[in-house]
C-alpha cells in the first residue's frame, strides 16, 4: 500500500533501483536458504550415509569461504583506484588491475604447495589453514591505507584461496568412495558456482549501502564462519598419500605435445584471460564510467553465473553423450569472442551486458569440455606421469591466463581507451577460437603425422 506513495516521492531511477535490488536479494536469499537446508540435511549418519554427511558439511564451509571472496567481485578495481598514488611507470589504470593479477599469480604459485600440505597434514587441517590467512587478509584489506598494503593483504587472501580450494578437493576425494566421487565433486563445483552467483550482486548492494571497507569486513566474518564450519568436519579416514612433487620437467614434457599446447594456448588460457580481464576488470570499470553503481554492476555480472548454472549441466551431458568435446570448446571460444564484440554495435551498458551473457554461454560450453579434452590429447603423458600430475600441470599453466588478463586489459585501456580494450579482448577471443577450431576440428588427430602437421 505504501509503494505508490513512495513512487511519488522518490525519483524514478531510485524506485527502479529499489525493485532491482529487491529482486536480486530475493534470488540470493532463496539460494542461501537452499544452502542452509542442505546443511541441515547433512546429519552424521552410519555406514554409507557418513561420507555424504561429511561432504555436505564441507560444502557449507567452502560456500561460506567462496562467498567471502566473491563479495568484492563487482568493485575491487574501484576500491584499488581509491588507494592509488602515483607510481613512476605505472598508470592509475594499470594499478587498478594489479590486485586481480597479483591474486591470480599467487594462487598459481601457492597451489602446488597447498596440494603437498593436504597430502601431509590431512584435508581438515589444510582447510583450517586456508581460512586463517584469508580472515587476516580481508581485515587487512578493509583497513588498507595504501596500494602496497592492499597488495600485501590480497596476497594473504590468495594463499587462503589456494589452500582452501585444494583442501576441499582433497576432502571430497578422501571421504567419498570411488563410485560416488563424481557426485562428491559435483557438490564442490556447486558450492563454488552458487557462491559466485550470490557474491557479486550481494557485495555490490553492501558496498552501495555501507561502503567498500565494510563489505570487506563482512567477508572477514564469512571467512571466520567458514573456519568454524571446518572445525566440525571429521578427520581423514583414508591414508594420506605422498604424491610425487611437481617438477618443471613435467610441464616441459606436456608442452612438447602439440595438441596439448594448442588446447592450452587457443582455449584454456584465453578462457581464463577473458574471465579476469573482461569480466573481473573491464566490466566493473566500464560500467562505473557509464554511471552504474556497485549494486548495478553486481546485478549485471550475475547474468554470467545464471547462464552457467542453467546451461552448464546440459552442455556437459550432451558433450559426453556425443563425444564432441572439441566442438563445444571451439564454439565456446567463438561465441565468447563474438559476443564481447557487440560493444561495436551497442554502446554503453547494453553492449557490455551482451558481452557478459555471451561470456556466460561461452564458458558454459567450454569449461567442462576443456577438462575432458586433456586426457584425450595426453594419453601417452597420462600413462607415463599419471592423470593427477597431468591435470596439476594443466591447471598451473592455464592460470597464466588469469594472471595476464587484468594486466593486459589495463594496459590496453590505458593506451587506447576502455572501448578499444573491450574490442581488443573480443577480437583476441575470436582469433583464438578460430585457431582452436582449425587445429581440433579440421586437422585430423589419429596419426602421429597429424600431430607433426599441427
Tab-separated table of C-alpha atoms in Angstrom:
chain	number	residue	atom	x	y	z
A	1	UNK	CA	0.000	0.000	0.000
A	2	UNK	CA	2.899	2.373	0.664
A	3	UNK	CA	4.720	1.703	-2.614
A	4	UNK	CA	2.579	4.085	-4.745
A	5	UNK	CA	3.242	6.861	-2.254
A	6	UNK	CA	6.976	6.156	-2.247
A	7	UNK	CA	6.983	6.121	-6.036
A	8	UNK	CA	5.528	9.616	-5.971
A	9	UNK	CA	8.157	10.890	-3.542
A	10	UNK	CA	11.295	9.227	-4.952
A	11	UNK	CA	12.910	9.702	-8.359
A	12	UNK	CA	12.070	7.061	-10.939
A	13	UNK	CA	15.685	5.864	-11.014
A	14	UNK	CA	15.663	5.296	-7.250
A	15	UNK	CA	12.413	3.317	-7.467
A	16	UNK	CA	13.820	1.122	-10.249
A	17	UNK	CA	16.997	0.560	-8.259
A	18	UNK	CA	14.939	-0.435	-5.222
A	19	UNK	CA	12.988	-3.039	-7.174
A	20	UNK	CA	16.116	-4.359	-8.903
A	21	UNK	CA	17.891	-4.755	-5.559
A	22	UNK	CA	14.805	-6.389	-4.054
A	23	UNK	CA	14.644	-8.917	-6.915
A	24	UNK	CA	18.349	-9.711	-6.589
A	25	UNK	CA	18.065	-10.101	-2.822
A	26	UNK	CA	15.120	-12.441	-3.297
A	27	UNK	CA	17.177	-14.692	-5.599
A	28	UNK	CA	20.182	-14.549	-3.278
A	29	UNK	CA	18.038	-15.323	-0.218
A	30	UNK	CA	16.477	-18.312	-1.973
A	31	UNK	CA	19.941	-19.654	-2.804
A	32	UNK	CA	21.130	-19.061	0.770
A	33	UNK	CA	18.060	-20.838	2.152
A	34	UNK	CA	18.759	-23.729	-0.218
A	35	UNK	CA	22.342	-23.993	1.061
A	36	UNK	CA	21.063	-23.841	4.643
A	37	UNK	CA	18.569	-26.641	4.013
A	38	UNK	CA	21.327	-28.770	2.501
A	39	UNK	CA	23.421	-28.213	5.627
A	40	UNK	CA	20.529	-29.162	7.919
A	41	UNK	CA	20.002	-32.314	5.882
A	42	UNK	CA	23.597	-33.449	6.440
A	43	UNK	CA	23.414	-35.106	9.830
A	44	UNK	CA	26.122	-37.537	10.856
A	45	UNK	CA	24.927	-40.973	9.950
A	46	UNK	CA	26.196	-44.506	9.888
A	47	UNK	CA	27.530	-46.682	7.177
A	48	UNK	CA	27.057	-45.306	3.716
A	49	UNK	CA	25.445	-42.067	4.873
A	50	UNK	CA	28.532	-40.788	6.711
A	51	UNK	CA	30.511	-39.788	3.570
A	52	UNK	CA	27.550	-37.836	2.228
A	53	UNK	CA	27.162	-36.054	5.563
A	54	UNK	CA	30.867	-35.132	5.653
A	55	UNK	CA	30.866	-33.813	2.077
A	56	UNK	CA	27.688	-31.842	2.764
A	57	UNK	CA	29.315	-30.087	5.714
A	58	UNK	CA	32.421	-29.430	3.637
A	59	UNK	CA	30.195	-27.816	1.010
A	60	UNK	CA	28.828	-25.423	3.631
A	61	UNK	CA	32.335	-24.380	4.722
A	62	UNK	CA	33.500	-23.969	1.119
A	63	UNK	CA	30.386	-21.971	0.204
A	64	UNK	CA	30.944	-19.517	3.067
A	65	UNK	CA	34.592	-19.071	2.122
A	66	UNK	CA	33.946	-18.579	-1.590
A	67	UNK	CA	31.099	-16.177	-0.833
A	68	UNK	CA	33.542	-14.098	1.229
A	69	UNK	CA	35.894	-13.842	-1.751
A	70	UNK	CA	33.139	-13.136	-4.291
A	71	UNK	CA	31.638	-10.184	-2.384
A	72	UNK	CA	34.280	-7.810	-3.797
A	73	UNK	CA	33.988	-9.002	-7.389
A	74	UNK	CA	31.965	-6.014	-8.610
A	75	UNK	CA	34.086	-3.249	-7.092
A	76	UNK	CA	37.667	-4.390	-6.376
A	77	UNK	CA	39.216	-2.276	-9.200
A	78	UNK	CA	37.217	0.730	-7.985
A	79	UNK	CA	38.498	0.222	-4.431
A	80	UNK	CA	42.054	-0.005	-5.759
A	81	UNK	CA	41.575	3.320	-7.541
A	82	UNK	CA	40.690	4.986	-4.229
A	83	UNK	CA	44.052	3.868	-2.807
A	84	UNK	CA	46.106	4.770	-5.866
A	85	UNK	CA	49.017	7.140	-5.501
A	86	UNK	CA	51.277	7.987	-8.459
A	87	UNK	CA	53.975	5.385	-9.125
A	88	UNK	CA	56.642	6.055	-11.757
A	89	UNK	CA	55.992	3.947	-14.833
A	90	UNK	CA	52.595	2.648	-13.671
A	91	UNK	CA	49.404	4.480	-14.550
A	92	UNK	CA	46.233	4.514	-12.477
A	93	UNK	CA	44.524	2.189	-14.966
A	94	UNK	CA	47.264	-0.435	-14.707
A	95	UNK	CA	47.391	-0.220	-10.912
A	96	UNK	CA	43.647	-0.851	-10.754
A	97	UNK	CA	44.188	-4.231	-12.414
A	98	UNK	CA	47.240	-5.153	-10.340
A	99	UNK	CA	45.358	-6.561	-7.288
A	100	UNK	CA	43.496	-9.032	-9.523
A	101	UNK	CA	46.613	-10.046	-11.449
A	102	UNK	CA	48.693	-10.469	-8.291
A	103	UNK	CA	45.939	-12.502	-6.623
A	104	UNK	CA	45.748	-14.904	-9.565
A	105	UNK	CA	49.534	-15.192	-9.822
A	106	UNK	CA	49.891	-16.058	-6.141
A	107	UNK	CA	47.060	-18.587	-6.328
A	108	UNK	CA	49.007	-20.327	-9.108
A	109	UNK	CA	52.224	-20.204	-7.056
A	110	UNK	CA	50.629	-21.481	-3.841
A	111	UNK	CA	48.554	-24.269	-5.435
A	112	UNK	CA	51.352	-26.914	-5.671
A	113	UNK	CA	52.318	-26.240	-2.039
A	114	UNK	CA	48.675	-26.496	-0.990
A	115	UNK	CA	48.422	-29.936	-2.577
A	116	UNK	CA	51.528	-31.074	-0.704
A	117	UNK	CA	50.156	-29.750	2.600
A	118	UNK	CA	46.843	-31.531	2.031
A	119	UNK	CA	48.672	-34.819	1.483
A	120	UNK	CA	50.925	-34.317	4.505
A	121	UNK	CA	48.630	-32.824	7.144
A	122	UNK	CA	45.199	-34.025	6.025
A	123	UNK	CA	42.275	-32.183	4.500
A	124	UNK	CA	40.661	-30.799	7.646
A	125	UNK	CA	43.855	-29.193	8.925
A	126	UNK	CA	44.581	-27.844	5.453
A	127	UNK	CA	41.108	-26.320	5.167
A	128	UNK	CA	41.536	-24.649	8.542
A	129	UNK	CA	44.954	-23.404	7.478
A	130	UNK	CA	43.344	-21.825	4.422
A	131	UNK	CA	40.745	-19.854	6.343
A	132	UNK	CA	43.157	-18.159	8.761
A	133	UNK	CA	45.262	-16.102	6.303
A	134	UNK	CA	42.073	-15.234	4.420
A	135	UNK	CA	40.457	-13.799	7.569
A	136	UNK	CA	43.572	-11.706	8.184
A	137	UNK	CA	43.660	-10.725	4.507
A	138	UNK	CA	40.079	-9.461	4.452
A	139	UNK	CA	40.573	-7.492	7.674
A	140	UNK	CA	43.793	-6.004	6.323
A	141	UNK	CA	42.143	-5.165	3.005
A	142	UNK	CA	39.350	-3.345	4.827
A	143	UNK	CA	41.913	-1.290	6.759
A	144	UNK	CA	44.403	-0.750	3.895
A	145	UNK	CA	45.667	2.792	3.603
A	146	UNK	CA	47.813	2.410	0.502
A	147	UNK	CA	48.127	0.322	-2.641
A	148	UNK	CA	51.110	-1.538	-1.162
A	149	UNK	CA	49.035	-2.587	1.845
A	150	UNK	CA	46.180	-3.652	-0.420
A	151	UNK	CA	48.510	-5.860	-2.478
A	152	UNK	CA	50.016	-7.384	0.675
A	153	UNK	CA	46.661	-8.326	2.152
A	154	UNK	CA	45.287	-9.566	-1.160
A	155	UNK	CA	48.314	-11.853	-1.228
A	156	UNK	CA	47.204	-13.301	2.108
A	157	UNK	CA	43.735	-13.879	0.633
A	158	UNK	CA	45.352	-15.640	-2.345
A	159	UNK	CA	47.177	-18.025	-0.005
A	160	UNK	CA	43.907	-18.820	1.753
A	161	UNK	CA	42.068	-19.297	-1.544
A	162	UNK	CA	44.638	-21.723	-2.964
A	163	UNK	CA	44.805	-23.786	0.227
A	164	UNK	CA	41.025	-23.871	0.667
A	165	UNK	CA	40.405	-24.828	-2.970
A	166	UNK	CA	42.864	-27.726	-2.992
A	167	UNK	CA	41.972	-28.810	0.539
A	168	UNK	CA	38.280	-29.070	-0.358
A	169	UNK	CA	39.057	-31.189	-3.414
A	170	UNK	CA	41.221	-33.478	-1.306
A	171	UNK	CA	38.493	-33.754	1.328
A	172	UNK	CA	35.993	-34.947	-1.282
A	173	UNK	CA	38.475	-37.487	-2.633
A	174	UNK	CA	39.172	-38.895	0.833
A	175	UNK	CA	35.591	-39.001	2.113
A	176	UNK	CA	33.736	-40.443	-0.861
A	177	UNK	CA	34.013	-43.959	-2.297
A	178	UNK	CA	35.127	-44.284	-5.902
A	179	UNK	CA	31.615	-44.986	-7.194
A	180	UNK	CA	30.283	-41.744	-5.644
A	181	UNK	CA	33.236	-39.456	-6.255
A	182	UNK	CA	31.653	-37.698	-9.223
A	183	UNK	CA	28.665	-36.747	-7.089
A	184	UNK	CA	31.006	-35.551	-4.375
A	185	UNK	CA	32.881	-33.340	-6.827
A	186	UNK	CA	29.521	-32.033	-8.055
A	187	UNK	CA	28.934	-30.737	-4.503
A	188	UNK	CA	32.314	-28.999	-4.648
A	189	UNK	CA	31.542	-27.350	-8.009
A	190	UNK	CA	28.039	-26.358	-6.898
A	191	UNK	CA	29.357	-24.566	-3.810
A	192	UNK	CA	31.768	-22.502	-5.927
A	193	UNK	CA	29.157	-21.643	-8.558
A	194	UNK	CA	26.395	-20.695	-6.126
A	195	UNK	CA	28.823	-18.545	-4.133
A	196	UNK	CA	29.837	-16.757	-7.327
A	197	UNK	CA	26.197	-16.275	-8.247
A	198	UNK	CA	25.369	-14.686	-4.891
A	199	UNK	CA	28.602	-12.821	-4.195
A	200	UNK	CA	28.801	-10.135	-6.878
A	201	UNK	CA	25.252	-8.739	-6.531
A	202	UNK	CA	25.183	-9.057	-2.743
A	203	UNK	CA	28.592	-7.415	-2.417
A	204	UNK	CA	27.530	-4.604	-4.726
A	205	UNK	CA	24.458	-3.873	-2.619
A	206	UNK	CA	26.543	-3.898	0.582
A	207	UNK	CA	29.117	-1.580	-0.987
A	208	UNK	CA	26.384	0.820	-2.088
A	209	UNK	CA	24.815	0.934	1.365
A	210	UNK	CA	27.819	0.693	3.696
A	211	UNK	CA	30.957	1.238	1.616
A	212	UNK	CA	33.809	-0.878	0.316
A	213	UNK	CA	35.625	-1.298	3.625
A	214	UNK	CA	32.529	-2.507	5.466
A	215	UNK	CA	31.954	-5.087	2.733
A	216	UNK	CA	35.460	-6.485	3.230
A	217	UNK	CA	34.688	-6.659	6.956
A	218	UNK	CA	31.651	-8.808	6.102
A	219	UNK	CA	33.953	-11.003	4.005
A	220	UNK	CA	36.200	-11.462	7.054
A	221	UNK	CA	33.191	-12.552	9.132
A	222	UNK	CA	32.151	-15.041	6.441
A	223	UNK	CA	35.678	-16.468	6.284
A	224	UNK	CA	35.646	-16.762	10.072
A	225	UNK	CA	32.323	-18.616	9.851
A	226	UNK	CA	33.924	-20.928	7.297
A	227	UNK	CA	36.745	-21.615	9.784
A	228	UNK	CA	34.155	-22.514	12.432
A	229	UNK	CA	32.423	-24.851	9.959
A	230	UNK	CA	35.747	-26.534	9.143
A	231	UNK	CA	36.285	-27.434	12.816
A	232	UNK	CA	33.107	-29.546	12.649
A	233	UNK	CA	34.426	-31.703	9.795
A	234	UNK	CA	35.613	-35.238	10.525
A	235	UNK	CA	39.269	-36.157	10.292
A	236	UNK	CA	40.515	-38.073	7.256
A	237	UNK	CA	39.645	-41.747	7.361
A	238	UNK	CA	41.839	-42.888	4.479
A	239	UNK	CA	45.599	-42.988	4.391
A	240	UNK	CA	47.358	-39.877	3.298
A	241	UNK	CA	49.185	-40.347	0.062
A	242	UNK	CA	52.605	-38.969	-0.715
A	243	UNK	CA	52.464	-37.840	-4.302
A	244	UNK	CA	55.492	-37.072	-6.369
A	245	UNK	CA	56.160	-33.329	-6.141
A	246	UNK	CA	55.699	-31.117	-9.162
A	247	UNK	CA	58.723	-30.882	-11.458
A	248	UNK	CA	59.442	-28.406	-14.219
A	249	UNK	CA	60.222	-31.361	-16.475
A	250	UNK	CA	56.548	-32.357	-16.305
A	251	UNK	CA	55.499	-29.051	-17.816
A	252	UNK	CA	58.226	-29.256	-20.476
A	253	UNK	CA	57.112	-32.761	-21.475
A	254	UNK	CA	53.490	-31.701	-21.852
A	255	UNK	CA	54.345	-28.561	-23.778
A	256	UNK	CA	56.173	-30.753	-26.291
A	257	UNK	CA	52.765	-32.276	-27.117
A	258	UNK	CA	51.467	-30.026	-29.952
A	259	UNK	CA	47.779	-30.708	-29.344
A	260	UNK	CA	48.079	-30.069	-25.606
A	261	UNK	CA	49.855	-26.813	-26.438
A	262	UNK	CA	47.071	-25.877	-28.865
A	263	UNK	CA	44.400	-26.654	-26.244
A	264	UNK	CA	46.254	-24.505	-23.738
A	265	UNK	CA	47.008	-21.504	-25.970
A	266	UNK	CA	43.818	-21.382	-28.033
A	267	UNK	CA	41.169	-22.363	-25.476
A	268	UNK	CA	42.174	-22.726	-21.820
A	269	UNK	CA	44.382	-19.649	-21.392
A	270	UNK	CA	42.030	-17.378	-23.435
A	271	UNK	CA	39.087	-18.569	-21.304
A	272	UNK	CA	40.830	-17.501	-18.094
A	273	UNK	CA	42.094	-14.323	-19.743
A	274	UNK	CA	38.579	-13.290	-20.756
A	275	UNK	CA	37.242	-14.124	-17.293
A	276	UNK	CA	39.695	-11.972	-15.344
A	277	UNK	CA	40.471	-9.361	-17.998
A	278	UNK	CA	36.972	-8.774	-19.358
A	279	UNK	CA	34.557	-9.778	-16.595
A	280	UNK	CA	36.579	-9.039	-13.461
A	281	UNK	CA	38.321	-5.862	-14.654
A	282	UNK	CA	36.868	-4.185	-17.745
A	283	UNK	CA	33.211	-4.781	-16.860
A	284	UNK	CA	33.271	-3.085	-13.409
A	285	UNK	CA	35.452	-0.209	-14.612
A	286	UNK	CA	33.449	0.369	-17.821
A	287	UNK	CA	30.077	0.193	-16.104
A	288	UNK	CA	31.242	2.545	-13.359
A	289	UNK	CA	32.366	5.006	-16.032
A	290	UNK	CA	28.893	4.691	-17.580
A	291	UNK	CA	27.302	5.719	-14.288
A	292	UNK	CA	26.429	2.312	-12.796
A	293	UNK	CA	26.648	1.799	-9.029
A	294	UNK	CA	28.355	-1.252	-7.453
A	295	UNK	CA	24.895	-2.761	-6.895
A	296	UNK	CA	24.038	-2.274	-10.566
A	297	UNK	CA	27.383	-3.742	-11.617
A	298	UNK	CA	26.764	-6.771	-9.406
A	299	UNK	CA	23.319	-7.311	-10.893
A	300	UNK	CA	24.706	-7.337	-14.429
A	301	UNK	CA	27.603	-9.628	-13.506
A	302	UNK	CA	25.080	-12.040	-12.000
A	303	UNK	CA	23.957	-12.801	-15.572
A	304	UNK	CA	27.211	-14.665	-16.172
A	305	UNK	CA	26.677	-17.073	-13.269
A	306	UNK	CA	22.992	-17.644	-14.003
A	307	UNK	CA	23.735	-18.698	-17.584
A	308	UNK	CA	26.439	-21.125	-16.476
A	309	UNK	CA	24.161	-22.657	-13.829
A	310	UNK	CA	21.310	-23.118	-16.314
A	311	UNK	CA	23.302	-24.135	-19.397
A	312	UNK	CA	26.381	-25.885	-17.991
A	313	UNK	CA	24.826	-29.214	-16.876
A	314	UNK	CA	23.015	-29.626	-20.202
A	315	UNK	CA	26.189	-28.940	-22.188
A	316	UNK	CA	28.170	-31.479	-20.146
A	317	UNK	CA	25.567	-34.191	-20.714
A	318	UNK	CA	25.303	-33.578	-24.470
A	319	UNK	CA	29.077	-33.350	-24.897
A	320	UNK	CA	29.621	-36.617	-23.012
A	321	UNK	CA	26.837	-38.341	-24.938
A	322	UNK	CA	28.130	-37.267	-28.354
A	323	UNK	CA	31.831	-37.298	-27.556
A	324	UNK	CA	32.265	-33.949	-29.370
A	325	UNK	CA	34.122	-32.137	-26.624
A	326	UNK	CA	36.318	-30.244	-29.091
A	327	UNK	CA	33.257	-28.957	-30.969
A	328	UNK	CA	31.710	-27.469	-27.829
A	329	UNK	CA	35.011	-25.981	-26.689
A	330	UNK	CA	35.531	-24.376	-30.095
A	331	UNK	CA	32.001	-22.973	-30.190
A	332	UNK	CA	32.559	-21.518	-26.744
A	333	UNK	CA	35.634	-19.614	-27.877
A	334	UNK	CA	33.873	-18.214	-30.944
A	335	UNK	CA	30.711	-17.205	-29.076
A	336	UNK	CA	32.648	-15.528	-26.283
A	337	UNK	CA	34.758	-13.500	-28.701
A	338	UNK	CA	31.842	-12.556	-30.952
A	339	UNK	CA	29.602	-11.574	-28.044
A	340	UNK	CA	32.137	-9.237	-26.495
A	341	UNK	CA	32.460	-7.503	-29.878
A	342	UNK	CA	28.799	-6.450	-29.537
A	343	UNK	CA	30.146	-3.249	-27.991
A	344	UNK	CA	30.853	-2.115	-31.555
A	345	UNK	CA	27.114	-2.082	-32.324
A	346	UNK	CA	25.557	-1.419	-28.915
A	347	UNK	CA	27.355	1.266	-26.966
A	348	UNK	CA	27.349	1.528	-23.195
A	349	UNK	CA	25.588	-0.782	-20.757
A	350	UNK	CA	23.614	-2.730	-23.404
A	351	UNK	CA	26.726	-3.786	-25.296
A	352	UNK	CA	28.540	-4.789	-22.105
A	353	UNK	CA	25.539	-6.830	-20.932
A	354	UNK	CA	25.514	-8.719	-24.241
A	355	UNK	CA	29.211	-9.413	-23.749
A	356	UNK	CA	28.630	-10.709	-20.209
A	357	UNK	CA	25.846	-13.019	-21.420
A	358	UNK	CA	27.976	-14.262	-24.332
A	359	UNK	CA	30.837	-14.973	-21.961
A	360	UNK	CA	28.473	-16.977	-19.745
A	361	UNK	CA	27.362	-19.065	-22.733
A	362	UNK	CA	30.967	-19.498	-23.859
A	363	UNK	CA	32.213	-20.712	-20.507
A	364	UNK	CA	29.217	-22.999	-20.063
A	365	UNK	CA	30.273	-24.580	-23.375
A	366	UNK	CA	33.998	-24.917	-22.772
A	367	UNK	CA	34.749	-25.087	-19.035
A	368	UNK	CA	33.921	-28.778	-18.644
A	369	UNK	CA	34.783	-29.789	-22.196
A	370	UNK	CA	38.307	-28.411	-21.890
A	371	UNK	CA	38.926	-30.704	-18.916
A	372	UNK	CA	37.509	-33.664	-20.852
A	373	UNK	CA	39.926	-32.946	-23.711
A	374	UNK	CA	43.045	-33.101	-21.515
A	375	UNK	CA	43.189	-36.917	-21.178
A	376	UNK	CA	42.159	-37.273	-24.827
A	377	UNK	CA	45.127	-35.296	-26.135
A	378	UNK	CA	47.556	-36.524	-23.441
A	379	UNK	CA	47.001	-40.294	-23.457
A	380	UNK	CA	50.703	-41.131	-23.547
A	381	UNK	CA	51.529	-38.463	-20.966
A	382	UNK	CA	48.796	-39.690	-18.598
A	383	UNK	CA	50.119	-43.240	-18.895
A	384	UNK	CA	53.666	-42.078	-18.135
A	385	UNK	CA	53.074	-39.362	-15.499
A	386	UNK	CA	49.643	-40.198	-14.119
A	387	UNK	CA	46.377	-38.309	-14.550
A	388	UNK	CA	46.847	-36.242	-11.375
A	389	UNK	CA	50.240	-34.915	-12.469
A	390	UNK	CA	48.962	-34.040	-15.943
A	391	UNK	CA	45.973	-32.149	-14.545
A	392	UNK	CA	48.165	-30.393	-11.978
A	393	UNK	CA	50.446	-29.092	-14.751
A	394	UNK	CA	47.447	-28.151	-16.883
A	395	UNK	CA	45.808	-26.188	-14.047
A	396	UNK	CA	49.053	-24.410	-13.263
A	397	UNK	CA	49.664	-23.379	-16.883
A	398	UNK	CA	46.100	-22.289	-17.609
A	399	UNK	CA	46.225	-19.912	-14.651
A	400	UNK	CA	48.671	-17.897	-16.707
A	401	UNK	CA	45.617	-16.516	-18.498
A	402	UNK	CA	44.135	-15.430	-15.173
A	403	UNK	CA	47.306	-13.504	-14.383
A	404	UNK	CA	47.714	-11.930	-17.824
A	405	UNK	CA	44.028	-10.986	-18.242
A	406	UNK	CA	43.640	-7.958	-15.934
A	407	UNK	CA	47.154	-6.671	-16.670
A	408	UNK	CA	46.650	-6.883	-20.439
A	409	UNK	CA	43.199	-5.302	-20.205
A	410	UNK	CA	44.530	-2.490	-18.036
A	411	UNK	CA	47.458	-1.840	-20.366
A	412	UNK	CA	45.155	-1.719	-23.412
A	413	UNK	CA	42.688	0.565	-21.646
A	414	UNK	CA	45.488	2.863	-20.534
A	415	UNK	CA	46.983	3.100	-24.022
A	416	UNK	CA	43.924	3.067	-26.273
A	417	UNK	CA	40.882	3.632	-24.033
A	418	UNK	CA	38.260	1.410	-22.424
A	419	UNK	CA	36.244	0.875	-25.616
A	420	UNK	CA	39.310	-0.249	-27.553
A	421	UNK	CA	40.280	-2.636	-24.756
A	422	UNK	CA	36.840	-4.280	-24.862
A	423	UNK	CA	37.106	-4.683	-28.629
A	424	UNK	CA	40.680	-5.965	-28.466
A	425	UNK	CA	39.822	-8.735	-25.999
A	426	UNK	CA	36.827	-9.732	-28.118
A	427	UNK	CA	38.997	-9.905	-31.241
A	428	UNK	CA	41.591	-11.952	-29.371
A	429	UNK	CA	38.884	-14.376	-28.254
A	430	UNK	CA	37.652	-14.749	-31.841
A	431	UNK	CA	41.159	-15.382	-33.184
A	432	UNK	CA	41.930	-17.982	-30.527
A	433	UNK	CA	38.569	-19.698	-31.042
A	434	UNK	CA	39.157	-19.856	-34.794
A	435	UNK	CA	42.662	-21.274	-34.326
A	436	UNK	CA	41.317	-23.891	-31.908
A	437	UNK	CA	38.641	-24.980	-34.389
A	438	UNK	CA	41.242	-25.298	-37.148
A	439	UNK	CA	43.505	-27.473	-35.005
A	440	UNK	CA	40.878	-29.722	-33.419
A	441	UNK	CA	38.056	-29.789	-35.975
A	442	UNK	CA	39.899	-29.508	-39.295
A	443	UNK	CA	43.264	-31.190	-38.728
A	444	UNK	CA	42.899	-34.948	-38.044
A	445	UNK	CA	44.393	-36.289	-34.842
A	446	UNK	CA	44.531	-40.021	-35.334
A	447	UNK	CA	48.026	-40.312	-36.763
A	448	UNK	CA	51.357	-39.058	-35.470
A	449	UNK	CA	51.853	-37.233	-38.735
A	450	UNK	CA	48.820	-35.147	-37.980
A	451	UNK	CA	50.378	-34.072	-34.710
A	452	UNK	CA	53.509	-33.019	-36.555
A	453	UNK	CA	51.383	-31.063	-39.050
A	454	UNK	CA	49.792	-29.120	-36.178
